[in-house]
């Protein structure tokens, strides 16, 4: 499966990623106002189909670092992704992973109270371990009909052609929509 997907980050980080064609930073991140990004499905590269959501992530990264925001566009190839949607939910995946690790108890969640932050973060690593053990190389998570998250566990072979889609100042996002800012950016280079 091949898709064109996006990731929003700060401009300085984007320059390094484009030069190296590789993401160094993982998903765990603390933003301003107590917002936290965590790797729900273990360490990997989290990408999205929606340019506007990618720009919102870019805004958060840029705000923390006090610089411009960047949205990167890349090609993603997953050979055998685990599909999450209305038929196979995140909760079902979590239960499968817990049952796989701890045996087929009636309530595998009892092995991890999932009340403290460390245990919640550990479940992401467990999910990744479960998926890799079962031959999956990433996740395709259908949030709805239009928004799809993609998680790549092997970025060196799965992510290619990382390019800058557009850059914006975070103050500009307060005055114009993402699509207008993107169009304005693209016109500058035509």
PDB file of C-alpha atoms in Angstrom:
ATOM      1  CA  UNK A   1       0.000   0.000   0.000  1.00  0.00           C
ATOM      2  CA  UNK A   2       1.396   3.397  -1.004  1.00  0.00           C
ATOM      3  CA  UNK A   3       0.106   6.759   0.158  1.00  0.00           C
ATOM      4  CA  UNK A   4       1.137  10.393   0.164  1.00  0.00           C
ATOM      5  CA  UNK A   5       1.027  11.550   3.783  1.00  0.00           C
ATOM      6  CA  UNK A   6       1.917  14.586   5.897  1.00  0.00           C
ATOM      7  CA  UNK A   7       3.667  15.424   9.148  1.00  0.00           C
ATOM      8  CA  UNK A   8       3.723  18.777  10.906  1.00  0.00           C
ATOM      9  CA  UNK A   9       6.889  19.862  12.720  1.00  0.00           C
ATOM     10  CA  UNK A  10       8.978  22.970  13.362  1.00  0.00           C
ATOM     11  CA  UNK A  11      10.830  24.527  10.437  1.00  0.00           C
ATOM     12  CA  UNK A  12      14.336  23.921  11.827  1.00  0.00           C
ATOM     13  CA  UNK A  13      13.565  20.268  12.448  1.00  0.00           C
ATOM     14  CA  UNK A  14      12.068  20.041   8.952  1.00  0.00           C
ATOM     15  CA  UNK A  15      15.304  21.247   7.379  1.00  0.00           C
ATOM     16  CA  UNK A  16      17.255  18.489   9.128  1.00  0.00           C
ATOM     17  CA  UNK A  17      14.683  15.835   8.234  1.00  0.00           C
ATOM     18  CA  UNK A  18      14.704  16.826   4.555  1.00  0.00           C
ATOM     19  CA  UNK A  19      18.505  16.878   4.410  1.00  0.00           C
ATOM     20  CA  UNK A  20      18.795  13.451   6.075  1.00  0.00           C
ATOM     21  CA  UNK A  21      15.549  11.968   4.686  1.00  0.00           C
ATOM     22  CA  UNK A  22      15.011  10.614   8.178  1.00  0.00           C
ATOM     23  CA  UNK A  23      13.019  11.612  11.285  1.00  0.00           C
ATOM     24  CA  UNK A  24      15.120  11.705  14.458  1.00  0.00           C
ATOM     25  CA  UNK A  25      12.424  12.776  16.937  1.00  0.00           C
ATOM     26  CA  UNK A  26       9.855  10.351  18.301  1.00  0.00           C
ATOM     27  CA  UNK A  27       6.269  11.206  19.203  1.00  0.00           C
ATOM     28  CA  UNK A  28       6.639  11.830  22.921  1.00  0.00           C
ATOM     29  CA  UNK A  29       6.533  15.568  23.389  1.00  0.00           C
ATOM     30  CA  UNK A  30       5.282  18.098  25.919  1.00  0.00           C
ATOM     31  CA  UNK A  31       3.734  21.247  24.484  1.00  0.00           C
ATOM     32  CA  UNK A  32       2.609  24.470  26.113  1.00  0.00           C
ATOM     33  CA  UNK A  33      -0.504  24.587  28.289  1.00  0.00           C
ATOM     34  CA  UNK A  34      -0.008  20.979  29.439  1.00  0.00           C
ATOM     35  CA  UNK A  35      -0.722  19.351  26.058  1.00  0.00           C
ATOM     36  CA  UNK A  36       1.252  16.133  25.583  1.00  0.00           C
ATOM     37  CA  UNK A  37       1.825  13.953  22.529  1.00  0.00           C
ATOM     38  CA  UNK A  38       2.371  10.278  23.252  1.00  0.00           C
ATOM     39  CA  UNK A  39       3.064   7.285  21.064  1.00  0.00           C
ATOM     40  CA  UNK A  40      -0.155   5.369  21.589  1.00  0.00           C
ATOM     41  CA  UNK A  41       1.029   2.499  19.398  1.00  0.00           C
ATOM     42  CA  UNK A  42       4.700   2.465  20.374  1.00  0.00           C
ATOM     43  CA  UNK A  43       7.676   4.219  18.882  1.00  0.00           C
ATOM     44  CA  UNK A  44       7.333   4.883  15.202  1.00  0.00           C
ATOM     45  CA  UNK A  45       6.707   7.713  12.802  1.00  0.00           C
ATOM     46  CA  UNK A  46       3.146   9.005  13.036  1.00  0.00           C
ATOM     47  CA  UNK A  47       1.814  10.541   9.837  1.00  0.00           C
ATOM     48  CA  UNK A  48      -1.589  11.792   8.716  1.00  0.00           C
ATOM     49  CA  UNK A  49      -3.645  12.083   5.552  1.00  0.00           C
ATOM     50  CA  UNK A  50      -5.076  15.504   6.421  1.00  0.00           C
ATOM     51  CA  UNK A  51      -3.022  18.618   5.617  1.00  0.00           C
ATOM     52  CA  UNK A  52      -4.962  20.792   8.082  1.00  0.00           C
ATOM     53  CA  UNK A  53      -4.313  18.466  11.019  1.00  0.00           C
ATOM     54  CA  UNK A  54      -0.665  18.227  10.003  1.00  0.00           C
ATOM     55  CA  UNK A  55      -0.522  22.039  10.143  1.00  0.00           C
ATOM     56  CA  UNK A  56      -2.036  22.013  13.635  1.00  0.00           C
ATOM     57  CA  UNK A  57       0.692  19.624  14.787  1.00  0.00           C
ATOM     58  CA  UNK A  58       3.256  21.885  13.123  1.00  0.00           C
ATOM     59  CA  UNK A  59       1.789  24.848  15.013  1.00  0.00           C
ATOM     60  CA  UNK A  60       2.261  23.046  18.359  1.00  0.00           C
ATOM     61  CA  UNK A  61       5.882  22.143  17.584  1.00  0.00           C
ATOM     62  CA  UNK A  62       6.699  25.619  16.301  1.00  0.00           C
ATOM     63  CA  UNK A  63       5.080  27.306  19.292  1.00  0.00           C
ATOM     64  CA  UNK A  64       7.234  25.306  21.716  1.00  0.00           C
ATOM     65  CA  UNK A  65      10.392  26.073  19.765  1.00  0.00           C
ATOM     66  CA  UNK A  66       9.514  29.698  19.001  1.00  0.00           C
ATOM     67  CA  UNK A  67       9.928  29.465  15.247  1.00  0.00           C
ATOM     68  CA  UNK A  68       8.126  28.863  11.956  1.00  0.00           C
ATOM     69  CA  UNK A  69       6.007  25.785  11.350  1.00  0.00           C
ATOM     70  CA  UNK A  70       6.486  23.312   8.503  1.00  0.00           C
ATOM     71  CA  UNK A  71       4.360  20.623   6.931  1.00  0.00           C
ATOM     72  CA  UNK A  72       6.276  17.831   5.256  1.00  0.00           C
ATOM     73  CA  UNK A  73       4.903  15.626   2.511  1.00  0.00           C
ATOM     74  CA  UNK A  74       6.265  12.145   1.882  1.00  0.00           C
ATOM     75  CA  UNK A  75       5.550   8.809   0.263  1.00  0.00           C
ATOM     76  CA  UNK A  76       4.677   5.969   2.616  1.00  0.00           C
ATOM     77  CA  UNK A  77       4.732   2.279   1.681  1.00  0.00           C
ATOM     78  CA  UNK A  78       3.371  -0.295   4.104  1.00  0.00           C
ATOM     79  CA  UNK A  79       3.481  -3.951   3.080  1.00  0.00           C
ATOM     80  CA  UNK A  80       1.269  -5.401   5.817  1.00  0.00           C
ATOM     81  CA  UNK A  81      -0.372  -2.740   8.000  1.00  0.00           C
ATOM     82  CA  UNK A  82      -2.778  -3.462  10.828  1.00  0.00           C
ATOM     83  CA  UNK A  83      -6.063  -1.733   9.989  1.00  0.00           C
ATOM     84  CA  UNK A  84      -7.980   0.098  12.710  1.00  0.00           C
ATOM     85  CA  UNK A  85     -11.507   1.252  11.880  1.00  0.00           C
ATOM     86  CA  UNK A  86     -15.086   0.769  13.015  1.00  0.00           C
ATOM     87  CA  UNK A  87     -14.709  -3.039  12.702  1.00  0.00           C
ATOM     88  CA  UNK A  88     -11.370  -3.362  14.466  1.00  0.00           C
ATOM     89  CA  UNK A  89     -10.998  -0.745  17.181  1.00  0.00           C
ATOM     90  CA  UNK A  90      -8.098   0.580  19.229  1.00  0.00           C
ATOM     91  CA  UNK A  91      -9.625  -1.045  22.331  1.00  0.00           C
ATOM     92  CA  UNK A  92      -9.806  -4.442  20.599  1.00  0.00           C
ATOM     93  CA  UNK A  93      -6.163  -4.137  19.548  1.00  0.00           C
ATOM     94  CA  UNK A  94      -5.164  -3.261  23.111  1.00  0.00           C
ATOM     95  CA  UNK A  95      -7.021  -6.324  24.463  1.00  0.00           C
ATOM     96  CA  UNK A  96      -5.429  -8.597  21.827  1.00  0.00           C
ATOM     97  CA  UNK A  97      -1.956  -7.332  22.735  1.00  0.00           C
ATOM     98  CA  UNK A  98      -2.562  -7.766  26.484  1.00  0.00           C
ATOM     99  CA  UNK A  99      -3.998 -11.273  25.983  1.00  0.00           C
ATOM    100  CA  UNK A 100      -1.025 -12.196  23.786  1.00  0.00           C
ATOM    101  CA  UNK A 101       1.448 -10.988  26.419  1.00  0.00           C
ATOM    102  CA  UNK A 102      -0.267 -12.165  29.593  1.00  0.00           C
ATOM    103  CA  UNK A 103      -2.406 -15.077  28.440  1.00  0.00           C
ATOM    104  CA  UNK A 104      -6.089 -15.390  27.714  1.00  0.00           C
ATOM    105  CA  UNK A 105      -7.474 -14.080  30.988  1.00  0.00           C
ATOM    106  CA  UNK A 106     -11.032 -12.850  31.028  1.00  0.00           C
ATOM    107  CA  UNK A 107      -9.833  -9.307  31.639  1.00  0.00           C
ATOM    108  CA  UNK A 108      -6.277  -8.787  30.371  1.00  0.00           C
ATOM    109  CA  UNK A 109      -6.474  -5.159  31.472  1.00  0.00           C
ATOM    110  CA  UNK A 110      -6.107  -6.297  35.077  1.00  0.00           C
ATOM    111  CA  UNK A 111      -2.427  -6.996  34.412  1.00  0.00           C
ATOM    112  CA  UNK A 112      -1.908  -3.307  33.840  1.00  0.00           C
ATOM    113  CA  UNK A 113      -4.066  -0.993  35.877  1.00  0.00           C
ATOM    114  CA  UNK A 114      -3.746   1.567  33.082  1.00  0.00           C
ATOM    115  CA  UNK A 115      -4.237   4.239  35.711  1.00  0.00           C
ATOM    116  CA  UNK A 116      -0.788   5.722  35.854  1.00  0.00           C
ATOM    117  CA  UNK A 117       0.939   7.433  32.966  1.00  0.00           C
ATOM    118  CA  UNK A 118       3.894   5.013  32.803  1.00  0.00           C
ATOM    119  CA  UNK A 119       1.590   2.021  32.368  1.00  0.00           C
ATOM    120  CA  UNK A 120      -0.424   3.800  29.679  1.00  0.00           C
ATOM    121  CA  UNK A 121       2.771   4.613  27.814  1.00  0.00           C
ATOM    122  CA  UNK A 122       3.990   1.027  28.232  1.00  0.00           C
ATOM    123  CA  UNK A 123       0.899  -0.315  26.506  1.00  0.00           C
ATOM    124  CA  UNK A 124       2.017   1.436  23.307  1.00  0.00           C
ATOM    125  CA  UNK A 125       5.287  -0.499  23.344  1.00  0.00           C
ATOM    126  CA  UNK A 126       3.379  -3.705  24.031  1.00  0.00           C
ATOM    127  CA  UNK A 127       1.038  -3.043  21.089  1.00  0.00           C
ATOM    128  CA  UNK A 128       4.010  -2.470  18.795  1.00  0.00           C
ATOM    129  CA  UNK A 129       5.684  -5.663  20.035  1.00  0.00           C
ATOM    130  CA  UNK A 130       2.450  -7.613  19.431  1.00  0.00           C
ATOM    131  CA  UNK A 131       2.021  -6.235  15.909  1.00  0.00           C
ATOM    132  CA  UNK A 132       5.622  -6.892  14.901  1.00  0.00           C
ATOM    133  CA  UNK A 133       5.420 -10.431  16.294  1.00  0.00           C
ATOM    134  CA  UNK A 134       2.353 -11.015  14.107  1.00  0.00           C
ATOM    135  CA  UNK A 135       3.990  -9.746  10.918  1.00  0.00           C
ATOM    136  CA  UNK A 136       2.512  -6.244  10.751  1.00  0.00           C
ATOM    137  CA  UNK A 137       4.820  -3.386   9.723  1.00  0.00           C
ATOM    138  CA  UNK A 138       2.679  -0.423  10.753  1.00  0.00           C
ATOM    139  CA  UNK A 139      -0.852   0.774  11.327  1.00  0.00           C
ATOM    140  CA  UNK A 140      -3.512   2.426   9.190  1.00  0.00           C
ATOM    141  CA  UNK A 141      -6.003   4.039  11.577  1.00  0.00           C
ATOM    142  CA  UNK A 142      -9.234   5.307   9.984  1.00  0.00           C
ATOM    143  CA  UNK A 143     -10.466   7.986  12.381  1.00  0.00           C
ATOM    144  CA  UNK A 144     -13.331   8.716   9.985  1.00  0.00           C
ATOM    145  CA  UNK A 145     -13.927   8.705   6.223  1.00  0.00           C
ATOM    146  CA  UNK A 146     -11.441  11.524   5.587  1.00  0.00           C
ATOM    147  CA  UNK A 147      -8.848  11.440   8.374  1.00  0.00           C
ATOM    148  CA  UNK A 148      -6.405   8.553   8.466  1.00  0.00           C
ATOM    149  CA  UNK A 149      -3.379   8.196  10.710  1.00  0.00           C
ATOM    150  CA  UNK A 150      -0.463   6.068   9.584  1.00  0.00           C
ATOM    151  CA  UNK A 151       2.212   4.641  11.846  1.00  0.00           C
ATOM    152  CA  UNK A 152       5.458   3.489  10.261  1.00  0.00           C
ATOM    153  CA  UNK A 153       7.630   1.150  12.328  1.00  0.00           C
ATOM    154  CA  UNK A 154      10.428   0.904   9.735  1.00  0.00           C
ATOM    155  CA  UNK A 155      10.899   4.410   8.395  1.00  0.00           C
ATOM    156  CA  UNK A 156      14.130   3.719   6.485  1.00  0.00           C
ATOM    157  CA  UNK A 157      12.346   1.379   4.097  1.00  0.00           C
ATOM    158  CA  UNK A 158       8.808   2.769   4.354  1.00  0.00           C
ATOM    159  CA  UNK A 159       9.193   6.558   4.055  1.00  0.00           C
ATOM    160  CA  UNK A 160      10.671   8.137   0.928  1.00  0.00           C
ATOM    161  CA  UNK A 161      10.783  11.521  -0.795  1.00  0.00           C
ATOM    162  CA  UNK A 162      10.374  13.726   2.274  1.00  0.00           C
ATOM    163  CA  UNK A 163       9.766  17.240   0.967  1.00  0.00           C
ATOM    164  CA  UNK A 164       8.616  20.564   2.315  1.00  0.00           C
ATOM    165  CA  UNK A 165       4.974  21.063   1.433  1.00  0.00           C
ATOM    166  CA  UNK A 166       4.676  24.516   3.002  1.00  0.00           C
ATOM    167  CA  UNK A 167       5.947  26.763   5.795  1.00  0.00           C
ATOM    168  CA  UNK A 168       4.058  29.345   7.824  1.00  0.00           C
ATOM    169  CA  UNK A 169       4.494  31.663  10.766  1.00  0.00           C
ATOM    170  CA  UNK A 170       2.294  30.580  13.626  1.00  0.00           C
ATOM    171  CA  UNK A 171       0.796  34.070  13.894  1.00  0.00           C
ATOM    172  CA  UNK A 172      -0.407  33.742  10.288  1.00  0.00           C
ATOM    173  CA  UNK A 173      -2.579  30.786  11.251  1.00  0.00           C
ATOM    174  CA  UNK A 174      -4.572  33.103  13.486  1.00  0.00           C
ATOM    175  CA  UNK A 175      -5.480  35.247  10.452  1.00  0.00           C
ATOM    176  CA  UNK A 176      -5.978  32.707   7.660  1.00  0.00           C
ATOM    177  CA  UNK A 177      -6.889  29.070   7.147  1.00  0.00           C
ATOM    178  CA  UNK A 178      -4.290  26.392   6.515  1.00  0.00           C
ATOM    179  CA  UNK A 179      -5.437  25.990   2.931  1.00  0.00           C
ATOM    180  CA  UNK A 180      -5.052  29.716   2.226  1.00  0.00           C
ATOM    181  CA  UNK A 181      -1.586  29.768   3.818  1.00  0.00           C
ATOM    182  CA  UNK A 182      -0.552  26.715   1.817  1.00  0.00           C
ATOM    183  CA  UNK A 183      -1.788  28.225  -1.444  1.00  0.00           C
ATOM    184  CA  UNK A 184      -0.005  31.513  -0.686  1.00  0.00           C
ATOM    185  CA  UNK A 185       3.219  29.629   0.026  1.00  0.00           C
ATOM    186  CA  UNK A 186       2.968  27.592  -3.178  1.00  0.00           C
ATOM    187  CA  UNK A 187       2.336  30.736  -5.302  1.00  0.00           C
ATOM    188  CA  UNK A 188       5.621  32.234  -4.074  1.00  0.00           C
ATOM    189  CA  UNK A 189       7.543  29.435  -5.745  1.00  0.00           C
ATOM    190  CA  UNK A 190       5.718  29.143  -9.067  1.00  0.00           C
TER     191      UNK A 190
END
